[in-house]
Coordinates of C-alpha atoms in Angstrom, one line a residue:
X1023 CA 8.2 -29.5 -16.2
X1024 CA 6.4 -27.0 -18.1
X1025 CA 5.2 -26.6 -21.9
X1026 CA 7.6 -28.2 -24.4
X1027 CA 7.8 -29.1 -28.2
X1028 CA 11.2 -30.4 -27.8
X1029 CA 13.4 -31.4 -25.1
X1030 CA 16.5 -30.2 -25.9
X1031 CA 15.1 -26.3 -26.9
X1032 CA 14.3 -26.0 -23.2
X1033 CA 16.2 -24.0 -20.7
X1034 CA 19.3 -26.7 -19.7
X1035 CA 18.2 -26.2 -16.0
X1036 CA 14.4 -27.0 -17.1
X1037 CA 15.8 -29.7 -19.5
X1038 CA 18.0 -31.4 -16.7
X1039 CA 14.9 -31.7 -14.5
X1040 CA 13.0 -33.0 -17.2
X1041 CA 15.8 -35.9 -17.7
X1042 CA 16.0 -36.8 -14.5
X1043 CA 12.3 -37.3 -13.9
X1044 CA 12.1 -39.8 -17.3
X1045 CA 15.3 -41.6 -15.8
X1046 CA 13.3 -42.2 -12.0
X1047 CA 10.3 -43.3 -14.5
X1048 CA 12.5 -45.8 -16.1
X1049 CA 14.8 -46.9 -13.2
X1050 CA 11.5 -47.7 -10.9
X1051 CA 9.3 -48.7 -13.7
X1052 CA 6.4 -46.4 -12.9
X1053 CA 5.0 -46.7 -16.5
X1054 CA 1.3 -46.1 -16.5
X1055 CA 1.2 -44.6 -12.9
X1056 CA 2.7 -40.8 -13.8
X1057 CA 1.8 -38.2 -16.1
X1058 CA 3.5 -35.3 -17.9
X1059 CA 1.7 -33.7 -20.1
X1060 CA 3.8 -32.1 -23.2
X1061 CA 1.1 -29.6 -23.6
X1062 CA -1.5 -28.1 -21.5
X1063 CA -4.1 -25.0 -21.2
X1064 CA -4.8 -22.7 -18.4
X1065 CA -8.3 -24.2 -18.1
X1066 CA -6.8 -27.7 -17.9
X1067 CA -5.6 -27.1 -14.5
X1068 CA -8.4 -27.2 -12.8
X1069 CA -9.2 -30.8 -14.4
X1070 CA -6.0 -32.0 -13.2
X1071 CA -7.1 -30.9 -9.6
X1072 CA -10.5 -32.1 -9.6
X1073 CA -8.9 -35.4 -11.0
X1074 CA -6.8 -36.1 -7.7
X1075 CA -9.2 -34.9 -5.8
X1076 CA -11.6 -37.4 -7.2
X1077 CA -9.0 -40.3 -6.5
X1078 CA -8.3 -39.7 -3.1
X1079 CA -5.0 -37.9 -4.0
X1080 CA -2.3 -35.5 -2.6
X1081 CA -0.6 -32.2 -3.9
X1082 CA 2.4 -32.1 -2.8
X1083 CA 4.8 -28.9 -3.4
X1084 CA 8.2 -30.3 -2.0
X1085 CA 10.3 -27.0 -3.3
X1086 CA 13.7 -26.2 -0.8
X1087 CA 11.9 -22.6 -0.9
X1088 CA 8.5 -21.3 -1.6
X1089 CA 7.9 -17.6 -1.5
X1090 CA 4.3 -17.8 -0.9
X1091 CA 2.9 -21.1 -2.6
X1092 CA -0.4 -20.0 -4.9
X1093 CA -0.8 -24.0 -6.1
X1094 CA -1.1 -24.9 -2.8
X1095 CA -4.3 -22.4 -2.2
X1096 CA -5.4 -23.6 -5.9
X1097 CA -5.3 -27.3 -4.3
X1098 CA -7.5 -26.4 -1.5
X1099 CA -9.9 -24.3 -3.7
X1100 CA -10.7 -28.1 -5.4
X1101 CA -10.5 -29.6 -2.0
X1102 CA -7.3 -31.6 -2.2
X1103 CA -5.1 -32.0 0.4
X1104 CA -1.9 -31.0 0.6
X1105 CA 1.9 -32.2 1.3
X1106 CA 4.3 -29.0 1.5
X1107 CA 7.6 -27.7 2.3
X1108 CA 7.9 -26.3 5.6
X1109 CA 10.5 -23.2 3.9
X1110 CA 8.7 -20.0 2.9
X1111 CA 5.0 -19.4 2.2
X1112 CA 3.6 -22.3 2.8
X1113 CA 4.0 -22.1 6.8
X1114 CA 1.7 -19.0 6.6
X1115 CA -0.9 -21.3 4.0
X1116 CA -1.1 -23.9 6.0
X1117 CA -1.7 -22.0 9.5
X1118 CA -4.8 -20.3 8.1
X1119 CA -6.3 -23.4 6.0
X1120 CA -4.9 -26.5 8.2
X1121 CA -5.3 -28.9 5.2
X1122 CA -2.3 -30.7 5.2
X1123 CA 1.4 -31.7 6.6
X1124 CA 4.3 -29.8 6.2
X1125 CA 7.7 -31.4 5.9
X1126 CA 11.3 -30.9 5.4
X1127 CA 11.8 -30.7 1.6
X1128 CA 15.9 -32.4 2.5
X1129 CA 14.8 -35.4 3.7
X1130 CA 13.1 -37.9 1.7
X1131 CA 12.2 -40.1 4.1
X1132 CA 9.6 -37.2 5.5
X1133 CA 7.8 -36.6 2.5
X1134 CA 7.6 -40.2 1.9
X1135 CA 5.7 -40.5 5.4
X1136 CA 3.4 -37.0 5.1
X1137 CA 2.2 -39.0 1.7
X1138 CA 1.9 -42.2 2.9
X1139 CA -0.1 -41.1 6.0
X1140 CA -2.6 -38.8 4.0
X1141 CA -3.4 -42.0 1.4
X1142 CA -3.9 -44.2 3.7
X1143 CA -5.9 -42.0 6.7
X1144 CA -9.4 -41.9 5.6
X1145 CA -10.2 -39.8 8.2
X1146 CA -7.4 -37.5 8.0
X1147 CA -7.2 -37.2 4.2
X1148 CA -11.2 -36.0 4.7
X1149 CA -10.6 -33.3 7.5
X1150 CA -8.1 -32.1 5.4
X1151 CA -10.2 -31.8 2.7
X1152 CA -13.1 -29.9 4.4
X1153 CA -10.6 -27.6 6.1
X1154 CA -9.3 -26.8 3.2
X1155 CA -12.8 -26.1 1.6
X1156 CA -14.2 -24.3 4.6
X1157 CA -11.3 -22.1 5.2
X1158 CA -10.2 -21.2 1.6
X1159 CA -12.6 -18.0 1.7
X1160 CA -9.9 -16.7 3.6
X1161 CA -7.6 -16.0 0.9
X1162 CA -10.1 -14.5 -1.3
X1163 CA -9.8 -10.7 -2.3
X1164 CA -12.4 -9.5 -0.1
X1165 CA -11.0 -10.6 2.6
X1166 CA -7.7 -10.4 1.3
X1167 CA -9.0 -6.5 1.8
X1168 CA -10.2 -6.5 4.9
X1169 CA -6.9 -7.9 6.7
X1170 CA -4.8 -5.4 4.8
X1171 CA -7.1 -2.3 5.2
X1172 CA -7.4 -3.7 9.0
X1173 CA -3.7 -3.9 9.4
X1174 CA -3.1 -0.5 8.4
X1175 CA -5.9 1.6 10.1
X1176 CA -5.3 -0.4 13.0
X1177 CA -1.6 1.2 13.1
X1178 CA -1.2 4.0 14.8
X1179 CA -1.3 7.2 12.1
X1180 CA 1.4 10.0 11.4
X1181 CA -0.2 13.1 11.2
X1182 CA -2.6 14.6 9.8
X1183 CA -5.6 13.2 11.2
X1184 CA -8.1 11.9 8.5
X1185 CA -10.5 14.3 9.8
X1186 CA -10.5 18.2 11.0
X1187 CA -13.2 19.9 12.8
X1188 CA -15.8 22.0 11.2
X1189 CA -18.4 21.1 9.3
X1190 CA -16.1 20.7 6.1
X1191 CA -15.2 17.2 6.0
X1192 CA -17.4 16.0 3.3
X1193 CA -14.0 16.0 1.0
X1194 CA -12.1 14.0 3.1
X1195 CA -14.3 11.0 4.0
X1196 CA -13.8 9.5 0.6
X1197 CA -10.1 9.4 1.2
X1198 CA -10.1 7.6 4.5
X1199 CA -9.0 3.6 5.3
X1200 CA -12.4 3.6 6.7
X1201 CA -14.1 4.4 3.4
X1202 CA -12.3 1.7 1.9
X1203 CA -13.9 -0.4 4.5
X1204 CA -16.9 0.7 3.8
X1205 CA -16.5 -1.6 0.1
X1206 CA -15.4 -4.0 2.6
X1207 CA -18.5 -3.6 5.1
X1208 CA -20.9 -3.9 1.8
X1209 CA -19.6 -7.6 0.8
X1210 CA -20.9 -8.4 4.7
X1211 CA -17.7 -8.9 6.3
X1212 CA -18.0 -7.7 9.6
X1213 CA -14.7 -5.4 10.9
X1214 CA -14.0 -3.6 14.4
X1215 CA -11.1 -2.0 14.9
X1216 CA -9.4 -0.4 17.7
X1217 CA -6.9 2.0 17.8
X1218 CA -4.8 2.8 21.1
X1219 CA -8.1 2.7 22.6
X1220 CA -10.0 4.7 20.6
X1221 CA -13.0 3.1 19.2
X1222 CA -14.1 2.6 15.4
X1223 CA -16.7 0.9 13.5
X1224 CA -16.0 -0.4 9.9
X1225 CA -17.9 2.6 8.7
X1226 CA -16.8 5.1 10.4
X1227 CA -13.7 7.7 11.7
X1228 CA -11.6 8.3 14.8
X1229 CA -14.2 9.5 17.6
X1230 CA -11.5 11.7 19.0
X1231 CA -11.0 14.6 16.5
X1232 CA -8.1 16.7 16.0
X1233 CA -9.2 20.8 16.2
X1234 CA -7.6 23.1 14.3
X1235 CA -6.1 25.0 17.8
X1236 CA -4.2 21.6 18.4
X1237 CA -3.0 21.8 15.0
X1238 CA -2.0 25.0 15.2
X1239 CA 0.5 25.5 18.4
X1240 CA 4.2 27.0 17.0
X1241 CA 5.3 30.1 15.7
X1242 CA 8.5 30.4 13.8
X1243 CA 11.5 33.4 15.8
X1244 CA 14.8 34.2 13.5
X1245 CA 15.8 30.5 11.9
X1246 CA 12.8 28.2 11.3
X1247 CA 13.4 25.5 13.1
X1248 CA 15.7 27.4 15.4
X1249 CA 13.6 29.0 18.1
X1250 CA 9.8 28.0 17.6
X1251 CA 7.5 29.0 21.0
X1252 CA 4.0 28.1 22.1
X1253 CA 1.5 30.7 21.2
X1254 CA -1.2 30.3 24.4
X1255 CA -3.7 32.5 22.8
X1256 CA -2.9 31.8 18.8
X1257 CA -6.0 33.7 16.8
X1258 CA -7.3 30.3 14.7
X1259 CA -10.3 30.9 13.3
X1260 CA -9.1 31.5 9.6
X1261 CA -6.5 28.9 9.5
X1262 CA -6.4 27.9 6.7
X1263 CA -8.0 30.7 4.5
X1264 CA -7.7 28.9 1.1
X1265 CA -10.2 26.1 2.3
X1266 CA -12.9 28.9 1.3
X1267 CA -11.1 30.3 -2.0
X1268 CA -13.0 29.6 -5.2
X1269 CA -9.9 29.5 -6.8
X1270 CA -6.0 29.1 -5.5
X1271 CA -2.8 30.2 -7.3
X1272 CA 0.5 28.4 -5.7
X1273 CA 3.6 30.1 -7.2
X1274 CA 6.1 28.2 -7.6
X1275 CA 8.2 29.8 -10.2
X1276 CA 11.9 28.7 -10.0
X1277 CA 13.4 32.2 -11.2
X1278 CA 17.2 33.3 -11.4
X1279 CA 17.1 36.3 -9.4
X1280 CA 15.0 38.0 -6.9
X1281 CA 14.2 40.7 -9.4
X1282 CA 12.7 38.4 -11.5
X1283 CA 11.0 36.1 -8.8
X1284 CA 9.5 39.7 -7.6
X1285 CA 8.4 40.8 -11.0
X1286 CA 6.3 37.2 -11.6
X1287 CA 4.5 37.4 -8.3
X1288 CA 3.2 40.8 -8.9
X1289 CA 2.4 39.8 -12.8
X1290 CA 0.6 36.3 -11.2
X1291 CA -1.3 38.3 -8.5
X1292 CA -2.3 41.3 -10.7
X1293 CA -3.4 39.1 -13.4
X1294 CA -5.1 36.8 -11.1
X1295 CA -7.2 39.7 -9.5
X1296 CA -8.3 40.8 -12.9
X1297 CA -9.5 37.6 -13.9
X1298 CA -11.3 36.5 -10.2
X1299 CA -12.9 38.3 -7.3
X1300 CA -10.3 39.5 -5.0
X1301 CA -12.2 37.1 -1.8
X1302 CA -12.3 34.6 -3.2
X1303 CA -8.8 34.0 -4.9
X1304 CA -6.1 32.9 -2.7
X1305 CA -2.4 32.7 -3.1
X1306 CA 0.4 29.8 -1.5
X1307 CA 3.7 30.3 -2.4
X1308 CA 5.5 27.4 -2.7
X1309 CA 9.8 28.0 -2.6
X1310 CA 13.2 26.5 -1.9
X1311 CA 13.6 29.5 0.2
X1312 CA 13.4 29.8 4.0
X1313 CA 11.0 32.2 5.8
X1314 CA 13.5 34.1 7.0
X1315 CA 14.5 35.0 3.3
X1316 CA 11.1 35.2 2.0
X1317 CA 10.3 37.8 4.5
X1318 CA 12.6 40.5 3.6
X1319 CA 12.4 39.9 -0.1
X1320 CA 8.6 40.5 -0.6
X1321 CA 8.9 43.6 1.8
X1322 CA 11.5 44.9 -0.9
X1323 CA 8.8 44.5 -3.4
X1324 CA 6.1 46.5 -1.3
X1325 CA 4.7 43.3 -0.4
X1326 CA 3.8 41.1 3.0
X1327 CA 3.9 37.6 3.6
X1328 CA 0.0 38.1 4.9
X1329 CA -0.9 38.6 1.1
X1330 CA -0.4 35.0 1.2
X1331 CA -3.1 31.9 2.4
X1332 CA -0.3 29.5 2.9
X1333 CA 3.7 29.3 2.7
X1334 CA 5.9 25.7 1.7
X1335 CA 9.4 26.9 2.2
X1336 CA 13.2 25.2 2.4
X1337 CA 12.0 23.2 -0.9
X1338 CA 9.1 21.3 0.7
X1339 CA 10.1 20.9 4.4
X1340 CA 8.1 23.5 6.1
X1341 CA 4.7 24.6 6.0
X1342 CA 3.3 28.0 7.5
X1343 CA 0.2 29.6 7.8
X1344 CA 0.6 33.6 7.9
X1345 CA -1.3 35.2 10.4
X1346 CA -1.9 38.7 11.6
X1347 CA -2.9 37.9 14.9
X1348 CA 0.4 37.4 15.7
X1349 CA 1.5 40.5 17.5
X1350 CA 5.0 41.8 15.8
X1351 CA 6.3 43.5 18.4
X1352 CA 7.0 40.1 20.3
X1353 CA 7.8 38.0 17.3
X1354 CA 10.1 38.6 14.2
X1355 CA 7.8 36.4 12.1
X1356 CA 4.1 36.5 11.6
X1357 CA 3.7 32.9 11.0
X1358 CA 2.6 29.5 12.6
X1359 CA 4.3 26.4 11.7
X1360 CA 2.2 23.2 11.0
X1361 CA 3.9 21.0 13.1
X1362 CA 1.4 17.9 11.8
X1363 CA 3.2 18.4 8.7
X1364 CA 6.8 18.5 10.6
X1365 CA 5.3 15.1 11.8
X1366 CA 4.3 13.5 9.1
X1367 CA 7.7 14.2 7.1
X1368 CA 10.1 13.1 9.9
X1369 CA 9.5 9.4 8.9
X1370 CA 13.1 7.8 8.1
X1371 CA 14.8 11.2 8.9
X1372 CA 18.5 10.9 9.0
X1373 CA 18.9 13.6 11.5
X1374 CA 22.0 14.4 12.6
X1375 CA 24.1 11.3 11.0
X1376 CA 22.7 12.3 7.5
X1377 CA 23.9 15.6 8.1
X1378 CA 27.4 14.3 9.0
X1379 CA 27.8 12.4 5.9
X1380 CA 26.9 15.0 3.7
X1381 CA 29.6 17.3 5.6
X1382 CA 31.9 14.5 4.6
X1383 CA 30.7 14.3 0.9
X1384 CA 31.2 18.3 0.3
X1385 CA 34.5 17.8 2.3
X1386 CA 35.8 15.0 -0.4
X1387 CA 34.3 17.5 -3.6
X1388 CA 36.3 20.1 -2.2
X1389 CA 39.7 17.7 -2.0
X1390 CA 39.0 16.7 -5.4
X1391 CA 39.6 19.9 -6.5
X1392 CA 42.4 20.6 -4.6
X1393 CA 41.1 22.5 -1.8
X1394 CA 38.9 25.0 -3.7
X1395 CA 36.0 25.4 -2.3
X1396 CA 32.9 24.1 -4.6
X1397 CA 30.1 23.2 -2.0
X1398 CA 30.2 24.2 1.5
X1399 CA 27.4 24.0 4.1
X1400 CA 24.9 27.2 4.6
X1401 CA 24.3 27.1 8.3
X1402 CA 21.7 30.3 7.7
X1403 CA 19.2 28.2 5.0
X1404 CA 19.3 25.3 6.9
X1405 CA 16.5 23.8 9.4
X1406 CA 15.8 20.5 11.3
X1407 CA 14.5 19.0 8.1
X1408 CA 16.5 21.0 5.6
X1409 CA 20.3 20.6 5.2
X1410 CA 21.2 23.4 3.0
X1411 CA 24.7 23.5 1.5
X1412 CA 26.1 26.6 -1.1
X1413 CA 27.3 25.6 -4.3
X1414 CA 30.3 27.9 -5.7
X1415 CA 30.5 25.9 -8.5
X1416 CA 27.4 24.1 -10.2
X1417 CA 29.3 22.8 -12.9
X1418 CA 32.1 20.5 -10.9
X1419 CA 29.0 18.3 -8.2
X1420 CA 27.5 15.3 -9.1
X1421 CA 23.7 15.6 -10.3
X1422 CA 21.0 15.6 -7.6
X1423 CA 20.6 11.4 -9.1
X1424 CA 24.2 10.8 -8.3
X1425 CA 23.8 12.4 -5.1
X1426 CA 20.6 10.7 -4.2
X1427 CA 22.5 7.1 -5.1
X1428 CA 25.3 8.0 -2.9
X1429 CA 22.8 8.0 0.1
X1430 CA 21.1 5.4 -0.3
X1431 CA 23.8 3.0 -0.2
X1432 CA 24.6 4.5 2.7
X1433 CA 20.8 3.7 4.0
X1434 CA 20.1 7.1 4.3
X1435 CA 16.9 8.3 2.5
X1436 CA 16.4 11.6 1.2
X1437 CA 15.6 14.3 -1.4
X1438 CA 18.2 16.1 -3.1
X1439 CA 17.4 19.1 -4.3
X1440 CA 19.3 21.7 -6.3
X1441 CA 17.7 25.4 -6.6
X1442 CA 18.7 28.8 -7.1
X1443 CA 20.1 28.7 -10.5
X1444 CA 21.8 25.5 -8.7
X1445 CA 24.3 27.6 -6.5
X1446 CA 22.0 25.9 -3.6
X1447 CA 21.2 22.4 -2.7
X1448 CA 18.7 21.3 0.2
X1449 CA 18.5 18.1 1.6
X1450 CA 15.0 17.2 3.1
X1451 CA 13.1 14.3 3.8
X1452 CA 11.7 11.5 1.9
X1453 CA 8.6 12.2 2.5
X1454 CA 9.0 16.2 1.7
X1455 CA 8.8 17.7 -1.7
X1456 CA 6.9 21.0 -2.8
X1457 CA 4.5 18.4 -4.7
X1458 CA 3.7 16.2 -1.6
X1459 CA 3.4 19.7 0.5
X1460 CA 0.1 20.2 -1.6
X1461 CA -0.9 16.4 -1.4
X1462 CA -0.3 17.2 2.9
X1463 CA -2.7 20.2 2.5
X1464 CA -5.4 18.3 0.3
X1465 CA -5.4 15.8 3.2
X1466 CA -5.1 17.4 6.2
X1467 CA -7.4 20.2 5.4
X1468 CA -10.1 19.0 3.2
X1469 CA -9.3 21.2 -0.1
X1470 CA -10.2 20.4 -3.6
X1471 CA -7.0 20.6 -5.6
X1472 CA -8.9 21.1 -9.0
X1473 CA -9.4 24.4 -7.8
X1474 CA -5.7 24.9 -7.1
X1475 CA -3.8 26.6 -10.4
X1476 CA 0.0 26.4 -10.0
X1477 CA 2.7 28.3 -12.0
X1478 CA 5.7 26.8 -13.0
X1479 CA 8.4 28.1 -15.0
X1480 CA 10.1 26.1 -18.2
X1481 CA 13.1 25.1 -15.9
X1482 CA 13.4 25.4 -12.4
X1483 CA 15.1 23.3 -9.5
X1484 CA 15.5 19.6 -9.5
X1485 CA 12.0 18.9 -7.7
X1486 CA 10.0 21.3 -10.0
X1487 CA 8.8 18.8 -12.9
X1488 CA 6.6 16.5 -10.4
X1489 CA 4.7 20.1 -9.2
X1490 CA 3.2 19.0 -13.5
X1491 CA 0.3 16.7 -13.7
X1492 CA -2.2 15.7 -11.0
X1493 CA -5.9 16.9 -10.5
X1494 CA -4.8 20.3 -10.3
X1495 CA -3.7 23.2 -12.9
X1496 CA -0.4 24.1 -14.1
X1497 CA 0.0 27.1 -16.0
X1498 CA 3.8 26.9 -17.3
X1499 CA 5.2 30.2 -18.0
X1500 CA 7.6 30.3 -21.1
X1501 CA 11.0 32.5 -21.1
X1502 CA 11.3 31.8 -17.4
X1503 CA 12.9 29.6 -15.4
X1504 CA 16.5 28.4 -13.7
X1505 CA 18.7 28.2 -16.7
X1506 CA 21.9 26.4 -15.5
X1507 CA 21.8 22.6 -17.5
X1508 CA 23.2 20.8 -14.4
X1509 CA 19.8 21.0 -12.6
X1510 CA 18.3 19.0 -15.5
X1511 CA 21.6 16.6 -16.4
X1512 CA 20.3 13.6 -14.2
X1513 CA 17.3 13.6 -16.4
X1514 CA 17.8 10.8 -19.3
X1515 CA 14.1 11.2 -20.8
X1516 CA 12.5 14.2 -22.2
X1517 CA 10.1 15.5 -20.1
X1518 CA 7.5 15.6 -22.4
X1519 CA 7.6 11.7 -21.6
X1520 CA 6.5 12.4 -17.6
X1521 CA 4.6 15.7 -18.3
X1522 CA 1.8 15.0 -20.4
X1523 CA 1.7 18.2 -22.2
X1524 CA -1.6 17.5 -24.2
X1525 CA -3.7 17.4 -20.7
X1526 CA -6.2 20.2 -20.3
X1527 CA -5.1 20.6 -16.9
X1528 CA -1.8 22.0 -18.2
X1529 CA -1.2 24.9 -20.0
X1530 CA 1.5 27.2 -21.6
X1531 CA 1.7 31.1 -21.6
X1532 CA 3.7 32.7 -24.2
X1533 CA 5.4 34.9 -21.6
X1534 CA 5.3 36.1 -18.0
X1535 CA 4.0 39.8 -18.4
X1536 CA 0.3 40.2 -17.0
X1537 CA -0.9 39.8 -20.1
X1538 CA 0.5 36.8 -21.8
X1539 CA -0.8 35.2 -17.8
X1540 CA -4.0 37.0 -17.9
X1541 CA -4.9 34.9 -21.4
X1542 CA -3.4 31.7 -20.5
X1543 CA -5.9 31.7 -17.8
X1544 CA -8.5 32.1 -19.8
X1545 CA -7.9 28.4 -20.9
X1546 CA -7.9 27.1 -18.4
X1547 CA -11.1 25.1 -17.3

């Protein structure tokens, strides 16, 4: 019935209520015997509890639905019993605190005989009471912690583990459900937990570990994705080398050309070495391109994909560790795929049917423009968690938030990402992106990101404003950058309004020559 200074300035379905209550008043002459207050405070309520309670009284919460019913647990907390409708929340209340009836809120003739029996069963109305009272700890936020923390390690994990072997896993403990737990453990509320048979306390961690040789089992051949073998003998001991860098530069410079994206690797690298010792600087680039790609196009700038720690290819989708102990001779690729991260991301994959209706989408674009070819798919940039498609014309596709829409009315959830200058779009998982491939390695293998830098251009593909922000560094390099406006058209906000440019973790260079990098490094912290 709410606050009200006047009757008729109320909402006309609050006012109708309102009306019909006075008229009930009137027709059964209940003068005296109910109250509506016109006015009343937040610290009222409790009053008007204890007052029922006092009397021997009864909430009742009769509603045809009630998403969860807080009154009812308010009710309990002042040890009144409670009459409630057996539609929504209340059902779940009333199993944990057992302080009341439930009826159905349709027939009258039931909640006339739940409040009937409560007033006049001494005993009943009392039991009620004291289950309420004695139970109601139950829904407090402690607890309320426990049984959701409890609930979720208690669910069997994608990957990565929360814990790796070696003795460096003094960064990851703090970022484990069972450090949570530990808040939990300190209020003294008691927790065991199992998982699939494996045993942990409230304190602690999975007694089965993960090693990084399990980790570590596939090796990319040709196509990513397309012929991966087992490695029996795979050298691991340095996997990954940027958990020991001092300092870690991820590239991830959307350029125009390969020219370009060649020239700004050498100028990051070079000015990187002048500014930190060579051991203890390590490099990840992070691309929309595959490894198939990547592997020819450093070679044409007299450089190896082993001058690199780590590798996040096809926009997000694919992690790989070079490694020289890989012999060449036998496989095309030096690299080894983390297939924990190909776990992790395959959550709500479309597969095969997402790949089908995006055939069908470019099919319809190209009809639309009578047959001309404007998106096609790219069978060679593609993987088993990266649809790639060629775009001929960038000007004449819907943006990558159009496209994204179009999917998820379909129930099919993904990224959409347009790179290249836009004349390529991948489609990866929801739970892929160049900025959740660095969140993946923070987890899985213990890093600090503060100590990460990464380089970002003033444009770049769809995905490349959420690499700003965070705990780590991002050094934006000015005058660089895709440059076609369709990338950036589904974009109504500036991006100073996401990016916040006044962070000291973010910083501009005036340019991308070694120099203009060399002093923007200097600033940062």
């Amino acid at each position: 019935m709410g606050n009200r200074d006047d009757i008729d300035e109320m909402s006309s379905t609050s006012a109708t209520v309102l009306l019909s209550i006075l008229k009930l008043i009137d027709r059964y002459d209940l003068y005296g015997q109910v109250a509506y207050p016109k006015h009343h405070k937040q610290f009222d309520v409790p009053e008007i509890y204890r007052l029922a309670a006092k009397t021997k009284g009864v909430f009742i919460n009769p509603a045809f639905i009630e998403p969860f019913g807080l009154t009812l647990i308010e009710a309990a907390a002042h040890g009144l019993p409670m009459v409630a409708t057996r539609n929504g929340g209340p059902v779940d209340i009333h199993r944990v605190l057992d302080n009341g009836l439930l009826v159905d809120p349709h027939d009258q003739q039931s909640v006339a005989n739940a409040l009937l029996r409560l007033v006049s069963d001494k005993q009943l109305w009392v039991r009620c009471r004291q289950n309420g009272l004695k139970n109601i700890h139950l829904f407090s936020w402690p607890e309320h912690c426990k049984t959701y923390l409890s609930r979720i390690i208690s669910c069997k994990p994608r990957q990565p583990q929360w814990k790796i072997s070696g003795d460096k896993t003094e960064h990851l403990e703090a970022f484990s459900p069972s450090e949570s737990l530990r808040d939990i453990q300190d209020l003294s509320l008691s927790l065991k937990l199992s998982l699939d048979g494996e045993k942990f306390d409230a304190v602690g961690v999975l007694d089965t570990l993960v090693t990084e040789e399990n980790a570590m089992k596939t090796i990319s051949k040709g196509l990513l994705g397309v012929n991966e073998k087992l490695i029996p003998n795979v050298c691991t001991s340095g996997f990954p080398t940027f958990k020991r860098r001092k300092r870690v530069f991820v590239i991830a410079v959307d350029c125009s050309s390969a020219s370009e994206t060649l020239e700004v690797i050498n100028n990051i690298t070079e000015a990187g070495r002048m500014k930190v010792q060579e051991n203890t600087l390590g490099f990840i680039l992070s691309t929309a391109l595959t490894i198939s790609e990547i592997q020819p196009l450093l070679a044409s700038g007299g450089m190896s994909i082993l001058d690199f720690d780590a590798v996040i290819c096809n926009s997000g989708s694919r992690i790989c560790y070079p490694s020289a102990c890989i012999d060449e001779a036998l496989y095309e690729l030096p690299v080894i795929v983390d297939t924990d991260y190909r776990s992790h991301i395959e959550y709500r994959w479309g597969g095969d049917s997402l790949r089908k209706t995006l055939v069908r989408w470019a099919a319809s674009v190209n009809d639309k423009r009578e047959g001309k070819i404007i998106v096609e798919e790219d069978d060679s940039a593609s993987a088993p968690y990266c649809f790639s498609f060629k775009v001929n014309d960038p000007e004449n596709i819907p943006s990558a938030k159009e496209l994204r829409k179009l999917m998820r009315i379909q129930a099919l959830h993904c990224h959409v990402v347009y790179c290249q200058n836009g004349s390529r779009l991948n489609i990866i998982p929801v739970m892929a992106s160049r900025s959740q491939a660095l969140s993946y390695l923070r987890v899985r293998w213990g890093v600090d990101l503060s100590n990460f830098v990464v380089f970002v251009g003033e444009n770049g593909d769809t995905d490349y404003e959420k690499l700003m922000g965070g705990v780590h560094k991002t050094l934006i390099l000015k005058g660089i950058g895709s440059r076609s406006p369709k990338l950036q058209s589904g974009r109504s906000y500036p991006l100073e309004h996401v990016v916040p440019f006044d962070s000291p973790n973010i910083v501009q260079s005036n340019g991308y020559d070694v120099e203009s990098i060399t002093g923007a490094l200097m600033n940062i912290e």
